[in-house]
């Protein structure tokens, strides 16, 4: 069974499209989402830091039927990147090759960032909630890896799920496009006449530890989205939202944002705070150096309208019973006219009760018939 599943998955990978590469450091590819769909959907995600280790475990819980699943991995190097990674689950080992690549993108001191993405829907649909061990990512400076899953559950409210990815590196001491903060990632949606909650899931690589000052800002509104949502008059302090929560160099960050009624967009931006952290570790506590590579959004939609009740058809009216035609009354038998007398004819008086042949040269039988009461003259 293990070999069959492995062969099936490997066949899917080998027959997938050519690697699609993008090299620019910019906002996530908001014009081309990795996933965008409406249904009884939600997102499940988990990640692991791979810096300085040969392997790491992603413990994934998927509380529904898998719709789509994507594997992300990232890091930087001064040489060629590594678009392959090994996934082991339930003693089944699969080599994955990226289907989409961002980079090489200049970072500093001759290094280049790389972000890789692979569709692993079949794998997660097969093994579901499980521990997925990642290994074989060989690059000078590994950040980590994460799995983001869209799942369906008929008990969930109707929602739109959208996933964006890209390569947006930043550090407070770098100029555009590598800093000082991330670009603004704005998510646009149809307004509603009630407030609602927007759930976000974010993969960020490069955060070494919890003491690198950072902040995640958001803003909602109508009209044209902004190009900056960082409030420069505010200086957030620890604890910071990005803390290498999944292990050194990787965070899976989640939050919920209230969307007021009639608002049309929500924008996210990560700040690298240019100050010394309150808990500086080994003097390395200045603003975070990081890479934003994926954001998933889940926003409720208008409730589905119940179907119109079916109108039963009008009962058929039975046809009026046919009225039988009036019976035909047979016509009265024609009474032959009285023939003119013939003095020379010989006649039978057939209606005469006597039934006798009578010859009268000068007349017919003049007996009156007892049946009709008339005198009948009938030829022989």
Short mmCIF file of C-alpha atoms in Angstrom, two decimals:
data_model
loop_
_atom_site.label_atom_id
_atom_site.label_comp_id
_atom_site.label_asym_id
_atom_site.label_seq_id
_atom_site.Cartn_x
_atom_site.Cartn_y
_atom_site.Cartn_z
CA UNK A 1 0.00 0.00 0.00
CA UNK A 2 2.83 2.41 0.79
CA UNK A 3 4.45 1.87 -2.58
CA UNK A 4 1.16 2.37 -4.44
CA UNK A 5 0.42 5.66 -2.73
CA UNK A 6 4.00 6.85 -3.20
CA UNK A 7 3.93 5.98 -6.89
CA UNK A 8 0.60 7.77 -7.40
CA UNK A 9 1.82 10.94 -5.74
CA UNK A 10 5.14 10.88 -7.55
CA UNK A 11 3.35 10.42 -10.88
CA UNK A 12 1.24 13.50 -10.20
CA UNK A 13 4.34 15.53 -9.46
CA UNK A 14 6.25 14.38 -12.52
CA UNK A 15 3.32 15.18 -14.81
CA UNK A 16 2.70 18.66 -13.37
CA UNK A 17 3.42 21.86 -15.28
CA UNK A 18 6.83 23.46 -15.63
CA UNK A 19 8.26 25.45 -12.75
CA UNK A 20 6.90 28.99 -12.75
CA UNK A 21 9.45 31.51 -11.44
CA UNK A 22 9.12 35.14 -10.31
CA UNK A 23 12.23 37.03 -9.22
CA UNK A 24 11.10 40.46 -7.98
CA UNK A 25 10.84 41.45 -4.32
CA UNK A 26 7.41 43.03 -4.06
CA UNK A 27 3.99 42.73 -2.49
CA UNK A 28 2.41 39.31 -2.65
CA UNK A 29 0.86 38.44 -6.01
CA UNK A 30 -2.57 39.80 -5.14
CA UNK A 31 -3.71 39.80 -8.77
CA UNK A 32 -3.22 36.04 -9.01
CA UNK A 33 -4.26 34.17 -5.85
CA UNK A 34 -3.05 30.65 -5.23
CA UNK A 35 -6.61 29.77 -4.19
CA UNK A 36 -9.86 31.73 -4.31
CA UNK A 37 -13.19 30.02 -3.65
CA UNK A 38 -16.50 30.26 -1.82
CA UNK A 39 -18.10 27.47 0.18
CA UNK A 40 -18.35 26.09 3.69
CA UNK A 41 -14.57 26.57 3.89
CA UNK A 42 -11.85 27.41 6.39
CA UNK A 43 -8.03 27.28 6.62
CA UNK A 44 -5.82 24.96 8.66
CA UNK A 45 -2.07 25.64 8.73
CA UNK A 46 1.09 24.66 10.54
CA UNK A 47 4.84 25.07 10.02
CA UNK A 48 8.30 24.22 11.26
CA UNK A 49 11.64 26.02 11.43
CA UNK A 50 14.42 24.21 9.62
CA UNK A 51 17.36 26.47 10.39
CA UNK A 52 20.33 24.50 11.65
CA UNK A 53 18.51 21.13 11.64
CA UNK A 54 18.30 18.27 9.15
CA UNK A 55 14.56 17.69 9.56
CA UNK A 56 11.51 19.00 11.34
CA UNK A 57 7.92 17.91 12.02
CA UNK A 58 4.76 19.72 10.96
CA UNK A 59 1.85 18.58 13.14
CA UNK A 60 -1.22 19.26 11.03
CA UNK A 61 -4.87 19.06 12.08
CA UNK A 62 -7.49 19.22 9.33
CA UNK A 63 -11.03 19.26 10.81
CA UNK A 64 -12.85 18.64 7.53
CA UNK A 65 -12.61 17.40 3.96
CA UNK A 66 -9.50 18.60 2.11
CA UNK A 67 -10.20 20.99 -0.79
CA UNK A 68 -6.64 22.17 -1.54
CA UNK A 69 -3.28 21.97 0.23
CA UNK A 70 0.00 23.80 -0.43
CA UNK A 71 3.51 23.25 0.86
CA UNK A 72 5.83 26.27 1.23
CA UNK A 73 9.57 26.30 1.97
CA UNK A 74 12.06 29.19 1.89
CA UNK A 75 15.58 30.36 2.66
CA UNK A 76 18.53 32.22 1.19
CA UNK A 77 21.95 31.42 -0.24
CA UNK A 78 24.76 32.92 -2.29
CA UNK A 79 24.60 29.99 -4.71
CA UNK A 80 21.86 28.05 -6.43
CA UNK A 81 18.64 27.45 -4.50
CA UNK A 82 17.01 24.08 -3.78
CA UNK A 83 13.55 23.51 -5.23
CA UNK A 84 13.19 19.99 -3.80
CA UNK A 85 12.10 18.79 -0.39
CA UNK A 86 11.30 15.41 1.15
CA UNK A 87 8.05 14.70 3.04
CA UNK A 88 7.59 11.60 5.19
CA UNK A 89 4.24 10.62 6.69
CA UNK A 90 3.21 7.22 8.10
CA UNK A 91 6.50 5.72 6.84
CA UNK A 92 5.77 6.89 3.28
CA UNK A 93 8.48 9.15 1.83
CA UNK A 94 7.83 11.44 -1.14
CA UNK A 95 10.26 13.75 -2.96
CA UNK A 96 8.53 16.99 -3.92
CA UNK A 97 9.70 19.47 -6.55
CA UNK A 98 8.36 23.02 -6.47
CA UNK A 99 5.69 23.92 -9.02
CA UNK A 100 6.10 27.65 -8.37
CA UNK A 101 9.27 29.54 -7.43
CA UNK A 102 9.93 33.12 -6.32
CA UNK A 103 13.54 34.24 -6.63
CA UNK A 104 16.43 34.48 -6.78
CA UNK A 105 15.90 37.86 -5.16
CA UNK A 106 18.87 39.92 -3.87
CA UNK A 107 19.13 40.14 -0.11
CA UNK A 108 22.50 41.28 1.32
CA UNK A 109 26.20 40.43 1.04
CA UNK A 110 25.65 38.53 -2.21
CA UNK A 111 22.86 36.34 -0.86
CA UNK A 112 19.56 35.65 -2.62
CA UNK A 113 16.14 34.71 -1.26
CA UNK A 114 14.08 31.78 -2.62
CA UNK A 115 10.46 30.80 -1.95
CA UNK A 116 9.05 27.50 -3.22
CA UNK A 117 5.45 26.26 -3.49
CA UNK A 118 4.03 22.82 -4.29
CA UNK A 119 0.46 21.55 -4.51
CA UNK A 120 0.21 18.60 -2.09
CA UNK A 121 -3.58 18.19 -2.07
CA UNK A 122 -3.41 14.46 -2.84
CA UNK A 123 -0.93 13.86 -0.02
CA UNK A 124 -2.95 15.67 2.65
CA UNK A 125 -6.24 14.25 1.37
CA UNK A 126 -4.71 10.78 1.75
CA UNK A 127 -3.15 11.17 5.21
CA UNK A 128 -5.24 14.02 6.70
CA UNK A 129 -4.49 15.11 10.25
CA UNK A 130 -1.01 13.75 10.83
CA UNK A 131 2.67 14.49 11.46
CA UNK A 132 4.54 15.41 8.29
CA UNK A 133 8.33 15.27 8.57
CA UNK A 134 10.26 17.67 6.29
CA UNK A 135 13.85 17.06 5.27
CA UNK A 136 16.25 17.28 2.34
CA UNK A 137 16.06 21.07 1.91
CA UNK A 138 19.70 21.90 1.32
CA UNK A 139 20.44 25.59 1.12
CA UNK A 140 22.95 27.77 2.96
CA UNK A 141 20.38 29.35 5.28
CA UNK A 142 17.09 27.50 5.69
CA UNK A 143 14.09 29.36 7.08
CA UNK A 144 11.56 26.56 7.30
CA UNK A 145 8.43 25.09 5.78
CA UNK A 146 4.68 25.29 6.22
CA UNK A 147 1.49 23.58 5.00
CA UNK A 148 -1.67 25.61 4.36
CA UNK A 149 -4.90 23.68 3.78
CA UNK A 150 -8.34 24.76 2.63
CA UNK A 151 -10.92 22.37 4.06
CA UNK A 152 -14.70 22.04 3.86
CA UNK A 153 -17.22 21.32 6.59
CA UNK A 154 -20.98 21.62 5.89
CA UNK A 155 -21.54 22.93 9.43
CA UNK A 156 -19.34 25.99 8.76
CA UNK A 157 -20.89 29.28 7.59
CA UNK A 158 -20.52 30.19 3.94
CA UNK A 159 -17.16 31.95 3.47
CA UNK A 160 -14.73 33.12 0.82
CA UNK A 161 -11.19 31.77 1.19
CA UNK A 162 -8.26 33.38 -0.65
CA UNK A 163 -4.56 32.51 -0.43
CA UNK A 164 -1.80 34.77 -1.78
CA UNK A 165 1.92 34.06 -1.92
CA UNK A 166 5.12 35.73 -3.05
CA UNK A 167 8.51 36.99 -1.84
CA UNK A 168 8.51 40.15 0.25
CA UNK A 169 11.71 40.50 2.32
CA UNK A 170 12.29 43.47 4.63
CA UNK A 171 14.54 44.94 7.31
CA UNK A 172 14.38 48.37 8.93
CA UNK A 173 17.94 49.21 7.83
CA UNK A 174 17.39 48.41 4.13
CA UNK A 175 16.02 50.66 1.42
CA UNK A 176 13.13 49.87 -0.92
CA UNK A 177 12.36 47.24 -2.13
CA UNK A 178 14.07 45.32 0.71
CA UNK A 179 12.80 47.55 3.50
CA UNK A 180 12.29 49.16 5.79
CA UNK A 181 8.99 47.23 6.21
CA UNK A 182 6.95 44.76 4.24
CA UNK A 183 4.80 46.02 1.40
CA UNK A 184 1.10 46.48 2.09
CA UNK A 185 -1.00 43.43 1.23
CA UNK A 186 -4.61 44.51 0.67
CA UNK A 187 -7.52 42.10 0.36
CA UNK A 188 -10.63 43.43 -1.38
CA UNK A 189 -14.14 42.02 -0.98
CA UNK A 190 -17.81 42.91 -1.48
CA UNK A 191 -19.25 45.13 1.26
CA UNK A 192 -22.05 43.94 3.53
CA UNK A 193 -24.54 45.84 5.66
CA UNK A 194 -23.38 44.10 8.85
CA UNK A 195 -20.01 43.84 10.62
CA UNK A 196 -18.10 40.55 10.31
CA UNK A 197 -14.80 38.90 11.25
CA UNK A 198 -11.88 38.36 8.85
CA UNK A 199 -9.50 35.53 9.79
CA UNK A 200 -5.88 35.75 8.57
CA UNK A 201 -3.14 33.10 8.47
CA UNK A 202 0.41 34.27 7.68
CA UNK A 203 3.66 32.41 6.93
CA UNK A 204 6.78 34.45 7.76
CA UNK A 205 10.38 33.22 7.52
CA UNK A 206 13.55 34.73 8.94
CA UNK A 207 12.57 35.61 12.52
CA UNK A 208 15.45 34.26 14.57
CA UNK A 209 13.94 34.61 18.06
CA UNK A 210 11.26 36.39 20.08
CA UNK A 211 13.33 39.51 20.75
CA UNK A 212 13.52 40.99 17.27
CA UNK A 213 11.10 43.97 17.45
CA UNK A 214 8.21 43.75 14.99
CA UNK A 215 4.57 44.67 14.64
CA UNK A 216 1.73 43.60 12.35
CA UNK A 217 -0.56 46.45 11.38
CA UNK A 218 -3.94 46.34 9.74
CA UNK A 219 -6.50 48.80 8.46
CA UNK A 220 -9.95 48.44 6.88
CA UNK A 221 -11.97 50.89 4.84
CA UNK A 222 -13.69 51.90 1.61
CA UNK A 223 -12.48 53.50 -1.60
CA UNK A 224 -8.85 53.30 -2.67
CA UNK A 225 -6.68 51.06 -0.42
CA UNK A 226 -3.65 52.72 1.23
CA UNK A 227 0.00 52.10 0.45
CA UNK A 228 1.04 52.28 4.12
CA UNK A 229 -0.86 51.34 7.27
CA UNK A 230 1.93 51.70 9.84
CA UNK A 231 1.23 54.32 12.46
CA UNK A 232 4.61 56.01 12.80
CA UNK A 233 3.48 57.82 15.95
CA UNK A 234 3.13 54.49 17.75
CA UNK A 235 6.02 52.34 18.93
CA UNK A 236 4.75 48.89 19.93
CA UNK A 237 6.81 46.96 22.42
CA UNK A 238 7.08 43.26 23.27
CA UNK A 239 5.78 40.70 23.26
CA UNK A 240 5.97 40.85 19.50
CA UNK A 241 3.64 38.91 17.16
CA UNK A 242 6.48 37.18 15.26
CA UNK A 243 8.59 35.15 17.66
CA UNK A 244 9.97 32.11 15.76
CA UNK A 245 6.95 30.27 17.17
CA UNK A 246 7.46 27.19 14.94
CA UNK A 247 11.19 27.01 15.57
CA UNK A 248 14.05 29.27 14.56
CA UNK A 249 13.30 31.25 11.39
CA UNK A 250 9.60 30.31 10.94
CA UNK A 251 6.24 31.66 12.16
CA UNK A 252 2.64 30.67 11.45
CA UNK A 253 0.75 33.75 12.62
CA UNK A 254 -3.06 33.88 12.92
CA UNK A 255 -5.40 36.68 13.93
CA UNK A 256 -8.98 37.92 13.53
CA UNK A 257 -9.83 41.41 12.28
CA UNK A 258 -13.23 43.06 12.66
CA UNK A 259 -14.59 44.35 9.35
CA UNK A 260 -17.13 47.16 9.95
CA UNK A 261 -20.30 47.27 7.87
CA UNK A 262 -19.91 48.44 4.26
CA UNK A 263 -16.09 48.21 4.32
CA UNK A 264 -14.51 46.92 1.11
CA UNK A 265 -10.92 46.04 1.96
CA UNK A 266 -8.49 45.03 4.69
CA UNK A 267 -4.74 45.77 4.46
CA UNK A 268 -1.89 44.04 6.32
CA UNK A 269 1.69 45.33 6.79
CA UNK A 270 4.59 44.06 8.91
CA UNK A 271 6.90 46.58 10.56
CA UNK A 272 10.55 46.02 11.36
CA UNK A 273 10.86 48.26 14.39
CA UNK A 274 14.22 50.10 14.36
CA UNK A 275 14.82 49.92 18.11
CA UNK A 276 16.56 47.63 20.54
CA UNK A 277 14.20 44.98 21.85
CA UNK A 278 13.32 45.02 25.55
CA UNK A 279 14.80 41.54 25.94
CA UNK A 280 17.77 41.76 23.61
CA UNK A 281 19.46 38.39 23.22
CA UNK A 282 23.25 38.56 22.77
CA UNK A 283 22.94 42.09 21.48
CA UNK A 284 20.90 40.86 18.50
CA UNK A 285 17.64 42.53 19.41
CA UNK A 286 17.15 45.17 16.74
CA UNK A 287 14.29 45.27 14.25
CA UNK A 288 13.32 41.99 12.68
CA UNK A 289 14.86 40.78 9.42
CA UNK A 290 12.18 38.66 7.77
CA UNK A 291 10.38 37.38 4.68
CA UNK A 292 6.60 37.51 4.15
CA UNK A 293 5.69 34.64 1.81
CA UNK A 294 1.99 33.75 2.21
CA UNK A 295 -1.29 35.09 3.62
CA UNK A 296 -4.60 33.26 3.78
CA UNK A 297 -7.88 35.16 4.26
CA UNK A 298 -11.26 33.79 5.36
CA UNK A 299 -14.25 36.16 5.27
CA UNK A 300 -17.93 35.26 5.80
CA UNK A 301 -20.30 35.74 2.89
CA UNK A 302 -23.98 36.60 2.84
CA UNK A 303 -25.99 33.59 4.03
CA UNK A 304 -27.16 31.43 1.20
CA UNK A 305 -30.75 32.19 0.32
CA UNK A 306 -33.02 29.18 0.84
CA UNK A 307 -34.37 27.79 -2.38
CA UNK A 308 -37.76 28.97 -3.50
CA UNK A 309 -40.43 26.47 -2.45
CA UNK A 310 -41.78 24.50 -5.32
CA UNK A 311 -45.31 25.46 -6.27
CA UNK A 312 -47.39 22.32 -6.70
CA UNK A 313 -48.97 22.07 -10.11
CA UNK A 314 -52.62 22.86 -10.50
CA UNK A 315 -54.68 19.67 -10.21
CA UNK A 316 -55.92 18.45 -13.53
CA UNK A 317 -59.61 19.05 -14.08
CA UNK A 318 -61.23 15.85 -15.32
CA UNK A 319 -62.89 16.26 -18.70
CA UNK A 320 -66.65 16.62 -18.87
CA UNK A 321 -68.27 13.22 -19.44
CA UNK A 322 -69.41 12.74 -22.99
CA UNK A 323 -73.12 12.93 -23.43
CA UNK A 324 -74.26 9.98 -25.50
CA UNK A 325 -75.99 11.03 -28.70
CA UNK A 326 -79.73 10.85 -28.90
CA UNK A 327 -80.74 7.53 -30.44
CA UNK A 328 -81.77 7.90 -34.01
CA UNK A 329 -85.45 7.54 -34.55
CA UNK A 330 -86.02 5.36 -37.58
CA UNK A 331 -87.94 7.18 -40.23
CA UNK A 332 -91.54 6.30 -40.87
CA UNK A 333 -91.71 3.74 -43.66
CA UNK A 334 -92.71 5.31 -46.87
CA UNK A 335 -96.16 4.42 -47.94
CA UNK A 336 -96.21 3.81 -51.63
CA UNK A 337 -98.72 5.94 -53.39
CA UNK A 338 -101.99 4.41 -54.43
CA UNK A 339 -101.39 3.20 -57.95
CA UNK A 340 -103.83 4.34 -60.50
CA UNK A 341 -106.33 1.68 -61.40
CA UNK A 342 -105.74 -0.41 -64.47
CA UNK A 343 -108.81 -1.98 -65.87
CA UNK A 344 -106.86 -4.71 -67.60
CA UNK A 345 -104.35 -5.59 -64.81
CA UNK A 346 -104.52 -8.66 -62.75
CA UNK A 347 -103.67 -8.05 -59.05
CA UNK A 348 -103.23 -9.87 -55.88
CA UNK A 349 -104.74 -8.37 -52.86
CA UNK A 350 -101.75 -9.51 -50.72
CA UNK A 351 -102.84 -7.61 -47.73
CA UNK A 352 -106.30 -8.90 -47.94
CA UNK A 353 -107.03 -11.23 -45.06
CA UNK A 354 -108.45 -13.65 -47.56
CA UNK A 355 -105.24 -14.01 -49.56
CA UNK A 356 -107.16 -14.87 -52.61
CA UNK A 357 -106.38 -14.15 -56.11
CA UNK A 358 -109.05 -12.04 -57.59
CA UNK A 359 -109.38 -10.94 -61.12
CA UNK A 360 -111.49 -8.08 -62.00
CA UNK A 361 -111.07 -6.77 -65.47
CA UNK A 362 -112.48 -3.51 -64.41
CA UNK A 363 -111.07 -3.13 -60.88
CA UNK A 364 -108.64 -4.37 -58.19
CA UNK A 365 -109.34 -6.00 -54.93
CA UNK A 366 -111.36 -3.55 -53.02
CA UNK A 367 -111.29 -5.41 -49.79
CA UNK A 368 -110.06 -3.34 -46.92
CA UNK A 369 -106.95 -4.70 -45.25
CA UNK A 370 -107.42 -5.58 -41.61
CA UNK A 371 -103.83 -4.66 -40.83
CA UNK A 372 -103.62 -1.11 -42.06
CA UNK A 373 -107.23 -0.35 -42.53
CA UNK A 374 -106.49 0.80 -46.04
CA UNK A 375 -107.03 -0.66 -49.40
CA UNK A 376 -103.77 -1.82 -50.97
CA UNK A 377 -103.24 -2.59 -54.58
CA UNK A 378 -100.08 -4.58 -55.14
CA UNK A 379 -98.94 -5.98 -58.44
CA UNK A 380 -98.62 -9.66 -58.93
#
